Amino acid sequence: PLTCGYLGETLDWSYGFLAAGIGIVLGAVVFWRNMRDYEDKGVPPDMDLLTRPWIAGINRNTAVILGTLLSVPLFALLLNQEMVVDWLLIAAGVIIIGYLVMTSMTLKDRAQGMQLLVVVVLFFFHMVFWTLFEQAGGSLTIFTERNVHHFNDPADPSSGIPTSQFQAVNPFYIMVLAPVFSWIWIRLRRLNIEPRTPTKFVLGLLQMAAGYAVIVWGAKSFATDGVVPLAFLMIMYLLHTTGELSLSPVGLSVVTKLSPPKAVGFVMGAWFLSIAFAHKIAGKLGEMTAAPEEVTDPQETLAIFTNVYWIWGVLVVLGSAVLLLLLTPILKKWMHGIH
């Protein structure tokens, strides 16, 4: 974000996207050159099944490659068909969640069925967290541009830090704090007091709500002419990052442990569907913060932002955390010792 944002805002956005593209290519090369050093953990593929003729003389392996290539223009087309995407997402969610619930009810191993139900329950709280977290790339960036003091000369917003560079705050906090959180969880585990996964989800949601509460507090008590001191934004991102570190890697880990062995890949895909829902809802939530074109007064735009953040970022997230806290004893029981 530091590089791409700087190039985009000071030179031209084409250079910013070019820098991002170069980074992606370099990342792919690093992954490709090093993946041979990692031991395969999954079940080996049945090559006879993959290479045997399947439909119209085409084998499954070729069908996957062709389907992937055909999906590129399809998804490019869907980018401009928002209503269609909404219904496709809803349909996919209903079918997949329904399938997971039915599977959990019909598994011969009742313990595995209960464990799969835990994934379904956490799916929705995971979605709530990411809905509010992903405001960082949308409404919170616009909020920063309009209502946060990050320039040297109030009359010249270009005299300070480019707004897009604040997208680097969260990854910076992650690099600094991820080792700290790893140490904390390991230390608590050795003392046999490490929180269980649902409890960590509650902690993540509470920190998300606290982050938005800080912004609302700064807007209500410390804003000058509709502009909030930068410190409140930095503290909000800090709390959102610690919430992410409490919830995100833990969720990915527990999905692999709670899923039936033959369906780990499918359940992980369903888990990422919760993030897809979150991004979609986040866009709708961002629309609620959009001020009419004729509204340019920072104090008016600040009031719109803080109202949405108070209701959705604080009250809704807090309510979700309380609900999950009440469900935690049941979920722990259903996990059957998985930690």
mmCIF file of C-alpha atoms in Angstrom:
data_model
loop_
_atom_site.group_PDB
_atom_site.id
_atom_site.type_symbol
_atom_site.label_atom_id
_atom_site.label_comp_id
_atom_site.label_asym_id
_atom_site.label_seq_id
_atom_site.Cartn_x
_atom_site.Cartn_y
_atom_site.Cartn_z
ATOM 1 C CA PRO A 1 0.000 0.000 0.000
ATOM 2 C CA LEU A 2 2.860 2.421 0.671
ATOM 3 C CA THR A 3 4.352 1.952 -2.788
ATOM 4 C CA CYS A 4 1.158 1.559 -4.829
ATOM 5 C CA GLY A 5 -0.641 4.362 -3.018
ATOM 6 C CA TYR A 6 2.273 6.761 -3.354
ATOM 7 C CA LEU A 7 2.702 6.082 -7.080
ATOM 8 C CA GLY A 8 -1.042 6.247 -7.702
ATOM 9 C CA GLU A 9 -1.692 9.503 -5.880
ATOM 10 C CA THR A 10 1.495 11.377 -6.831
ATOM 11 C CA LEU A 11 2.156 10.113 -10.404
ATOM 12 C CA ASP A 12 -0.672 8.147 -11.983
ATOM 13 C CA TRP A 13 -2.833 5.222 -10.910
ATOM 14 C CA SER A 14 -1.538 3.141 -13.822
ATOM 15 C CA TYR A 15 1.876 3.106 -12.073
ATOM 16 C CA GLY A 16 0.247 2.065 -8.816
ATOM 17 C CA PHE A 17 -1.479 -0.881 -10.503
ATOM 18 C CA LEU A 18 1.755 -1.732 -12.324
ATOM 19 C CA ALA A 19 3.598 -1.931 -9.004
ATOM 20 C CA ALA A 20 0.868 -4.199 -7.610
ATOM 21 C CA GLY A 21 1.093 -6.444 -10.689
ATOM 22 C CA ILE A 22 4.867 -6.719 -10.368
ATOM 23 C CA GLY A 23 4.451 -7.661 -6.710
ATOM 24 C CA ILE A 24 1.942 -10.385 -7.587
ATOM 25 C CA VAL A 25 4.263 -11.851 -10.241
ATOM 26 C CA LEU A 26 7.229 -11.847 -7.846
ATOM 27 C CA GLY A 27 5.098 -13.512 -5.179
ATOM 28 C CA ALA A 28 4.009 -16.227 -7.626
ATOM 29 C CA VAL A 29 7.638 -16.863 -8.637
ATOM 30 C CA VAL A 30 8.746 -17.164 -5.005
ATOM 31 C CA PHE A 31 5.898 -19.588 -4.297
ATOM 32 C CA TRP A 32 6.615 -21.670 -7.416
ATOM 33 C CA ARG A 33 10.350 -21.927 -6.732
ATOM 34 C CA ASN A 34 9.880 -22.954 -3.104
ATOM 35 C CA MET A 35 6.794 -25.182 -3.154
ATOM 36 C CA ARG A 36 8.931 -28.210 -4.110
ATOM 37 C CA ASP A 37 10.514 -28.029 -0.638
ATOM 38 C CA TYR A 38 7.238 -28.698 1.178
ATOM 39 C CA GLU A 39 5.923 -32.147 1.977
ATOM 40 C CA ASP A 40 2.536 -33.037 0.497
ATOM 41 C CA LYS A 41 -0.037 -33.275 3.276
ATOM 42 C CA GLY A 42 -3.176 -34.116 1.294
ATOM 43 C CA VAL A 43 -4.395 -37.426 -0.090
ATOM 44 C CA PRO A 44 -2.647 -38.154 -3.438
ATOM 45 C CA PRO A 45 -4.963 -37.616 -6.430
ATOM 46 C CA ASP A 46 -6.340 -40.616 -8.301
ATOM 47 C CA MET A 47 -4.552 -40.027 -11.613
ATOM 48 C CA ASP A 48 -6.446 -42.837 -13.332
ATOM 49 C CA LEU A 49 -9.749 -41.141 -12.469
ATOM 50 C CA LEU A 50 -8.476 -37.726 -13.558
ATOM 51 C CA THR A 51 -7.122 -38.857 -16.922
ATOM 52 C CA ARG A 52 -9.928 -41.250 -17.864
ATOM 53 C CA PRO A 53 -12.398 -39.902 -20.542
ATOM 54 C CA TRP A 54 -15.318 -38.274 -18.733
ATOM 55 C CA ILE A 55 -17.588 -36.090 -20.897
ATOM 56 C CA ALA A 56 -17.400 -35.945 -24.708
ATOM 57 C CA GLY A 57 -14.007 -37.617 -24.580
ATOM 58 C CA ILE A 58 -12.596 -34.948 -22.228
ATOM 59 C CA ASN A 59 -11.073 -36.117 -18.945
ATOM 60 C CA ARG A 60 -11.637 -34.445 -15.607
ATOM 61 C CA ASN A 61 -8.188 -32.843 -15.529
ATOM 62 C CA THR A 62 -8.730 -31.094 -18.876
ATOM 63 C CA ALA A 63 -12.294 -30.153 -17.912
ATOM 64 C CA VAL A 64 -11.033 -28.330 -14.820
ATOM 65 C CA ILE A 65 -8.491 -26.358 -16.877
ATOM 66 C CA LEU A 66 -11.073 -25.450 -19.553
ATOM 67 C CA GLY A 67 -13.642 -24.500 -16.918
ATOM 68 C CA THR A 68 -11.124 -22.251 -15.195
ATOM 69 C CA LEU A 69 -10.250 -20.458 -18.435
ATOM 70 C CA LEU A 70 -13.926 -20.012 -19.351
ATOM 71 C CA SER A 71 -14.687 -18.611 -15.897
ATOM 72 C CA VAL A 72 -12.391 -15.599 -16.469
ATOM 73 C CA PRO A 73 -14.613 -13.796 -19.028
ATOM 74 C CA LEU A 74 -17.706 -14.990 -17.151
ATOM 75 C CA PHE A 75 -16.636 -13.349 -13.897
ATOM 76 C CA ALA A 76 -15.442 -10.264 -15.766
ATOM 77 C CA LEU A 77 -18.979 -9.963 -17.140
ATOM 78 C CA LEU A 78 -20.542 -10.497 -13.704
ATOM 79 C CA LEU A 79 -18.537 -7.585 -12.267
ATOM 80 C CA ASN A 80 -21.014 -5.258 -13.993
ATOM 81 C CA GLN A 81 -24.113 -7.298 -13.090
ATOM 82 C CA GLU A 82 -24.526 -6.548 -9.403
ATOM 83 C CA MET A 83 -28.113 -7.779 -9.079
ATOM 84 C CA VAL A 84 -27.241 -11.098 -10.724
ATOM 85 C CA VAL A 85 -24.248 -11.526 -8.415
ATOM 86 C CA ASP A 86 -26.436 -10.795 -5.375
ATOM 87 C CA TRP A 87 -28.838 -13.601 -6.266
ATOM 88 C CA LEU A 88 -26.041 -16.005 -7.233
ATOM 89 C CA LEU A 89 -24.347 -15.382 -3.898
ATOM 90 C CA ILE A 90 -27.567 -15.891 -1.955
ATOM 91 C CA ALA A 91 -28.345 -19.089 -3.869
ATOM 92 C CA ALA A 92 -24.821 -20.432 -3.354
ATOM 93 C CA GLY A 93 -24.976 -19.618 0.349
ATOM 94 C CA VAL A 94 -28.337 -21.309 0.892
ATOM 95 C CA ILE A 95 -27.288 -24.426 -1.038
ATOM 96 C CA ILE A 96 -23.857 -24.785 0.572
ATOM 97 C CA ILE A 97 -24.911 -24.011 4.143
ATOM 98 C CA GLY A 98 -27.947 -26.259 3.697
ATOM 99 C CA TYR A 99 -25.686 -29.037 2.424
ATOM 100 C CA LEU A 100 -23.346 -28.657 5.410
ATOM 101 C CA VAL A 101 -26.238 -28.786 7.880
ATOM 102 C CA MET A 102 -27.731 -31.860 6.184
ATOM 103 C CA THR A 103 -24.324 -33.541 6.133
ATOM 104 C CA SER A 104 -23.826 -32.824 9.825
ATOM 105 C CA MET A 105 -27.208 -34.398 10.577
ATOM 106 C CA THR A 106 -26.595 -37.543 8.508
ATOM 107 C CA LEU A 107 -22.982 -38.374 9.371
ATOM 108 C CA LYS A 108 -22.702 -41.761 11.058
ATOM 109 C CA ASP A 109 -20.146 -40.319 13.459
ATOM 110 C CA ARG A 110 -22.280 -38.011 15.612
ATOM 111 C CA ALA A 111 -19.201 -36.278 17.018
ATOM 112 C CA GLN A 112 -18.095 -35.314 13.504
ATOM 113 C CA GLY A 113 -21.607 -34.053 12.784
ATOM 114 C CA MET A 114 -21.554 -31.781 15.826
ATOM 115 C CA GLN A 115 -18.094 -30.522 14.933
ATOM 116 C CA LEU A 116 -19.330 -29.602 11.456
ATOM 117 C CA LEU A 117 -22.251 -27.698 13.016
ATOM 118 C CA VAL A 118 -19.722 -25.625 14.976
ATOM 119 C CA VAL A 119 -18.198 -24.532 11.643
ATOM 120 C CA VAL A 120 -21.667 -23.505 10.410
ATOM 121 C CA VAL A 121 -22.354 -21.434 13.543
ATOM 122 C CA LEU A 122 -18.938 -19.741 13.474
ATOM 123 C CA PHE A 123 -19.506 -19.034 9.750
ATOM 124 C CA PHE A 124 -22.019 -16.298 10.598
ATOM 125 C CA PHE A 125 -19.924 -14.619 13.303
ATOM 126 C CA HIS A 126 -16.909 -14.766 10.995
ATOM 127 C CA MET A 127 -19.032 -12.977 8.383
ATOM 128 C CA VAL A 128 -20.022 -10.235 10.856
ATOM 129 C CA PHE A 129 -16.382 -9.587 11.752
ATOM 130 C CA TRP A 130 -15.193 -9.280 8.153
ATOM 131 C CA THR A 131 -18.158 -7.130 7.131
ATOM 132 C CA LEU A 132 -16.954 -4.433 9.504
ATOM 133 C CA PHE A 133 -13.249 -5.109 9.012
ATOM 134 C CA GLU A 134 -13.501 -4.639 5.246
ATOM 135 C CA GLN A 135 -14.732 -1.086 5.667
ATOM 136 C CA ALA A 136 -10.991 -0.354 5.750
ATOM 137 C CA GLY A 137 -10.811 -0.574 1.973
ATOM 138 C CA GLY A 138 -14.007 1.399 1.442
ATOM 139 C CA SER A 139 -15.863 3.740 3.746
ATOM 140 C CA LEU A 140 -13.017 4.096 6.259
ATOM 141 C CA THR A 141 -10.697 5.254 3.488
ATOM 142 C CA ILE A 142 -13.228 7.888 2.425
ATOM 143 C CA PHE A 143 -13.699 8.795 6.094
ATOM 144 C CA THR A 144 -9.922 9.236 6.397
ATOM 145 C CA GLU A 145 -9.839 11.437 3.304
ATOM 146 C CA ARG A 146 -12.656 13.705 4.457
ATOM 147 C CA ASN A 147 -12.684 13.651 8.230
ATOM 148 C CA VAL A 148 -9.254 12.686 9.614
ATOM 149 C CA HIS A 149 -6.401 15.144 10.170
ATOM 150 C CA HIS A 150 -3.520 13.701 8.104
ATOM 151 C CA PHE A 151 -2.228 16.770 6.275
ATOM 152 C CA ASN A 152 0.239 19.499 7.239
ATOM 153 C CA ASP A 153 -1.721 22.425 5.833
ATOM 154 C CA PRO A 154 -5.511 22.204 6.465
ATOM 155 C CA ALA A 155 -6.072 24.272 3.331
ATOM 156 C CA ASP A 156 -4.003 21.860 1.211
ATOM 157 C CA PRO A 157 -4.913 18.158 1.734
ATOM 158 C CA SER A 158 -2.125 17.150 -0.687
ATOM 159 C CA SER A 159 0.468 18.456 1.785
ATOM 160 C CA GLY A 160 0.246 15.421 4.048
ATOM 161 C CA ILE A 161 0.207 11.622 3.864
ATOM 162 C CA PRO A 162 -1.686 10.241 0.835
ATOM 163 C CA THR A 163 -4.910 8.673 2.064
ATOM 164 C CA SER A 164 -4.275 5.344 0.338
ATOM 165 C CA GLN A 165 -1.085 4.817 2.358
ATOM 166 C CA PHE A 166 -3.123 4.285 5.501
ATOM 167 C CA GLN A 167 -3.930 0.865 4.038
ATOM 168 C CA ALA A 168 -0.394 -0.037 5.191
ATOM 169 C CA VAL A 169 -1.258 0.467 8.878
ATOM 170 C CA ASN A 170 -3.032 -2.891 9.300
ATOM 171 C CA PRO A 171 -0.293 -5.011 7.646
ATOM 172 C CA PHE A 172 2.350 -3.130 9.638
ATOM 173 C CA TYR A 173 0.546 -3.946 12.881
ATOM 174 C CA ILE A 174 0.215 -7.582 11.757
ATOM 175 C CA MET A 175 3.964 -7.932 11.129
ATOM 176 C CA VAL A 176 4.718 -6.424 14.541
ATOM 177 C CA LEU A 177 2.056 -8.232 16.566
ATOM 178 C CA ALA A 178 1.719 -11.674 14.942
ATOM 179 C CA PRO A 179 4.802 -13.029 16.768
ATOM 180 C CA VAL A 180 3.452 -11.548 20.007
ATOM 181 C CA PHE A 181 0.106 -13.302 19.600
ATOM 182 C CA SER A 182 1.849 -16.582 18.726
ATOM 183 C CA TRP A 183 3.843 -16.311 21.937
ATOM 184 C CA ILE A 184 0.738 -15.456 23.978
ATOM 185 C CA TRP A 185 -1.281 -18.453 22.720
ATOM 186 C CA ILE A 186 1.662 -20.853 23.210
ATOM 187 C CA ARG A 187 2.306 -19.504 26.704
ATOM 188 C CA LEU A 188 -1.352 -19.802 27.708
ATOM 189 C CA ARG A 189 -1.504 -23.329 26.251
ATOM 190 C CA ARG A 190 1.436 -24.399 28.395
ATOM 191 C CA LEU A 191 -0.385 -23.016 31.423
ATOM 192 C CA ASN A 192 -3.513 -24.884 30.266
ATOM 193 C CA ILE A 193 -5.562 -21.669 30.178
ATOM 194 C CA GLU A 194 -5.597 -20.910 26.448
ATOM 195 C CA PRO A 195 -9.086 -19.705 25.365
ATOM 196 C CA ARG A 196 -11.051 -22.077 23.133
ATOM 197 C CA THR A 197 -11.839 -21.064 19.551
ATOM 198 C CA PRO A 198 -15.359 -19.632 20.190
ATOM 199 C CA THR A 199 -13.923 -17.509 23.015
ATOM 200 C CA LYS A 200 -11.216 -16.178 20.687
ATOM 201 C CA PHE A 201 -13.952 -15.269 18.215
ATOM 202 C CA VAL A 202 -15.711 -13.341 20.994
ATOM 203 C CA LEU A 203 -12.459 -11.506 21.743
ATOM 204 C CA GLY A 204 -12.077 -10.658 18.054
ATOM 205 C CA LEU A 205 -15.591 -9.234 17.847
ATOM 206 C CA LEU A 206 -15.129 -7.223 21.064
ATOM 207 C CA GLN A 207 -11.952 -5.646 19.707
ATOM 208 C CA MET A 208 -13.709 -4.808 16.434
ATOM 209 C CA ALA A 209 -16.466 -3.045 18.381
ATOM 210 C CA ALA A 210 -13.896 -1.267 20.544
ATOM 211 C CA GLY A 211 -12.123 0.044 17.439
ATOM 212 C CA TYR A 212 -15.286 1.630 16.087
ATOM 213 C CA ALA A 213 -16.131 2.940 19.567
ATOM 214 C CA VAL A 214 -12.780 4.776 19.569
ATOM 215 C CA ILE A 215 -13.587 6.453 16.248
ATOM 216 C CA VAL A 216 -17.051 7.463 17.415
ATOM 217 C CA TRP A 217 -15.599 8.788 20.677
ATOM 218 C CA GLY A 218 -12.988 10.794 18.784
ATOM 219 C CA ALA A 219 -15.658 12.199 16.468
ATOM 220 C CA LYS A 220 -18.006 13.132 19.308
ATOM 221 C CA SER A 221 -15.473 14.570 21.745
ATOM 222 C CA PHE A 222 -12.321 15.650 19.926
ATOM 223 C CA ALA A 223 -13.250 16.589 16.354
ATOM 224 C CA THR A 224 -12.537 20.166 15.261
ATOM 225 C CA ASP A 225 -14.659 21.469 12.383
ATOM 226 C CA GLY A 226 -15.551 17.901 11.465
ATOM 227 C CA VAL A 227 -11.940 16.629 11.466
ATOM 228 C CA VAL A 228 -10.835 13.883 13.886
ATOM 229 C CA PRO A 229 -7.231 13.678 15.228
ATOM 230 C CA LEU A 230 -5.148 11.015 13.489
ATOM 231 C CA ALA A 231 -4.422 9.171 16.753
ATOM 232 C CA PHE A 232 -7.987 7.836 16.893
ATOM 233 C CA LEU A 233 -7.681 6.265 13.442
ATOM 234 C CA MET A 234 -4.377 4.615 14.401
ATOM 235 C CA ILE A 235 -5.857 3.218 17.622
ATOM 236 C CA MET A 236 -8.896 1.914 15.716
ATOM 237 C CA TYR A 237 -6.667 0.072 13.216
ATOM 238 C CA LEU A 238 -4.635 -1.325 16.126
ATOM 239 C CA LEU A 239 -7.758 -2.776 17.768
ATOM 240 C CA HIS A 240 -9.052 -4.126 14.458
ATOM 241 C CA THR A 241 -5.696 -5.822 13.843
ATOM 242 C CA THR A 242 -5.572 -7.432 17.283
ATOM 243 C CA GLY A 243 -9.135 -8.579 16.654
ATOM 244 C CA GLU A 244 -8.066 -10.063 13.330
ATOM 245 C CA LEU A 245 -5.150 -11.866 14.977
ATOM 246 C CA SER A 246 -7.542 -13.261 17.582
ATOM 247 C CA LEU A 247 -9.995 -14.591 15.013
ATOM 248 C CA SER A 248 -8.693 -15.100 11.475
ATOM 249 C CA PRO A 249 -5.784 -17.594 11.753
ATOM 250 C CA VAL A 250 -7.642 -19.401 14.539
ATOM 251 C CA GLY A 251 -10.691 -19.820 12.316
ATOM 252 C CA LEU A 252 -8.662 -21.230 9.422
ATOM 253 C CA SER A 253 -7.003 -23.718 11.734
ATOM 254 C CA VAL A 254 -10.158 -24.923 13.430
ATOM 255 C CA VAL A 255 -11.985 -25.479 10.114
ATOM 256 C CA THR A 256 -9.372 -28.039 9.076
ATOM 257 C CA LYS A 257 -9.691 -29.771 12.451
ATOM 258 C CA LEU A 258 -13.500 -29.799 12.663
ATOM 259 C CA SER A 259 -14.178 -30.868 9.066
ATOM 260 C CA PRO A 260 -14.736 -34.542 8.122
ATOM 261 C CA PRO A 261 -11.460 -35.827 6.591
ATOM 262 C CA LYS A 262 -13.025 -36.390 3.158
ATOM 263 C CA ALA A 263 -14.532 -32.889 2.976
ATOM 264 C CA VAL A 264 -11.839 -30.575 4.335
ATOM 265 C CA GLY A 265 -11.386 -28.791 0.992
ATOM 266 C CA PHE A 266 -15.102 -28.272 0.483
ATOM 267 C CA VAL A 267 -15.674 -26.966 4.018
ATOM 268 C CA MET A 268 -12.706 -24.604 3.683
ATOM 269 C CA GLY A 269 -14.273 -23.289 0.474
ATOM 270 C CA ALA A 270 -17.553 -22.767 2.344
ATOM 271 C CA TRP A 271 -15.619 -20.931 5.063
ATOM 272 C CA PHE A 272 -14.275 -18.483 2.482
ATOM 273 C CA LEU A 273 -17.841 -18.032 1.259
ATOM 274 C CA SER A 274 -18.464 -16.263 4.581
ATOM 275 C CA ILE A 275 -15.803 -13.727 3.540
ATOM 276 C CA ALA A 276 -17.528 -13.354 0.149
ATOM 277 C CA PHE A 277 -20.793 -12.578 1.936
ATOM 278 C CA ALA A 278 -18.931 -10.186 4.225
ATOM 279 C CA HIS A 279 -17.470 -8.248 1.294
ATOM 280 C CA LYS A 280 -20.881 -7.993 -0.335
ATOM 281 C CA ILE A 281 -22.571 -6.772 2.850
ATOM 282 C CA ALA A 282 -19.613 -4.443 3.497
ATOM 283 C CA GLY A 283 -20.323 -2.767 0.157
ATOM 284 C CA LYS A 284 -23.955 -2.237 1.115
ATOM 285 C CA LEU A 285 -22.877 -0.881 4.489
ATOM 286 C CA GLY A 286 -20.426 1.455 2.786
ATOM 287 C CA GLU A 287 -23.275 2.826 0.680
ATOM 288 C CA MET A 288 -25.006 3.857 3.914
ATOM 289 C CA THR A 289 -22.078 6.159 4.738
ATOM 290 C CA ALA A 290 -22.214 7.906 1.360
ATOM 291 C CA ALA A 291 -23.286 11.516 1.736
ATOM 292 C CA PRO A 292 -25.394 13.159 -0.981
ATOM 293 C CA GLU A 293 -23.327 15.032 -3.573
ATOM 294 C CA GLU A 294 -24.511 18.379 -2.278
ATOM 295 C CA VAL A 295 -23.211 17.605 1.236
ATOM 296 C CA THR A 296 -19.583 18.758 1.448
ATOM 297 C CA ASP A 297 -19.411 20.156 4.982
ATOM 298 C CA PRO A 298 -17.034 17.872 7.012
ATOM 299 C CA GLN A 299 -19.268 18.172 10.068
ATOM 300 C CA GLU A 300 -22.234 16.779 8.141
ATOM 301 C CA THR A 301 -20.252 13.927 6.579
ATOM 302 C CA LEU A 302 -18.749 13.141 9.992
ATOM 303 C CA ALA A 303 -22.236 12.807 11.477
ATOM 304 C CA ILE A 304 -23.221 10.311 8.745
ATOM 305 C CA PHE A 305 -20.092 8.191 9.266
ATOM 306 C CA THR A 306 -20.330 8.121 13.046
ATOM 307 C CA ASN A 307 -24.022 7.217 13.005
ATOM 308 C CA VAL A 308 -23.398 4.158 10.799
ATOM 309 C CA TYR A 309 -20.274 3.134 12.721
ATOM 310 C CA TRP A 310 -22.054 3.435 16.071
ATOM 311 C CA ILE A 311 -25.027 1.311 15.012
ATOM 312 C CA TRP A 312 -23.231 -1.326 12.946
ATOM 313 C CA GLY A 313 -19.641 -1.199 14.147
ATOM 314 C CA VAL A 314 -20.393 -0.962 17.859
ATOM 315 C CA LEU A 315 -23.941 -2.065 18.690
ATOM 316 C CA VAL A 316 -24.412 -4.841 16.109
ATOM 317 C CA VAL A 317 -20.929 -6.268 16.666
ATOM 318 C CA LEU A 318 -21.304 -6.102 20.443
ATOM 319 C CA GLY A 319 -24.651 -7.874 20.182
ATOM 320 C CA SER A 320 -23.037 -10.583 18.048
ATOM 321 C CA ALA A 321 -20.237 -10.993 20.596
ATOM 322 C CA VAL A 322 -22.738 -11.391 23.449
ATOM 323 C CA LEU A 323 -24.763 -13.948 21.463
ATOM 324 C CA LEU A 324 -21.646 -15.970 20.648
ATOM 325 C CA LEU A 325 -20.553 -15.802 24.295
ATOM 326 C CA LEU A 326 -23.889 -17.341 25.286
ATOM 327 C CA LEU A 327 -23.450 -20.065 22.664
ATOM 328 C CA THR A 328 -19.835 -20.794 23.614
ATOM 329 C CA PRO A 329 -20.531 -23.543 26.230
ATOM 330 C CA ILE A 330 -22.641 -25.446 23.680
ATOM 331 C CA LEU A 331 -20.052 -25.025 20.914
ATOM 332 C CA LYS A 332 -17.250 -26.227 23.197
ATOM 333 C CA LYS A 333 -19.273 -29.345 23.942
ATOM 334 C CA TRP A 334 -19.935 -29.962 20.240
ATOM 335 C CA MET A 335 -16.207 -29.621 19.459
ATOM 336 C CA HIS A 336 -15.527 -32.859 21.403
ATOM 337 C CA GLY A 337 -12.080 -31.893 22.601
ATOM 338 C CA ILE A 338 -10.828 -30.192 19.407
ATOM 339 C CA HIS A 339 -8.665 -27.235 20.450
#
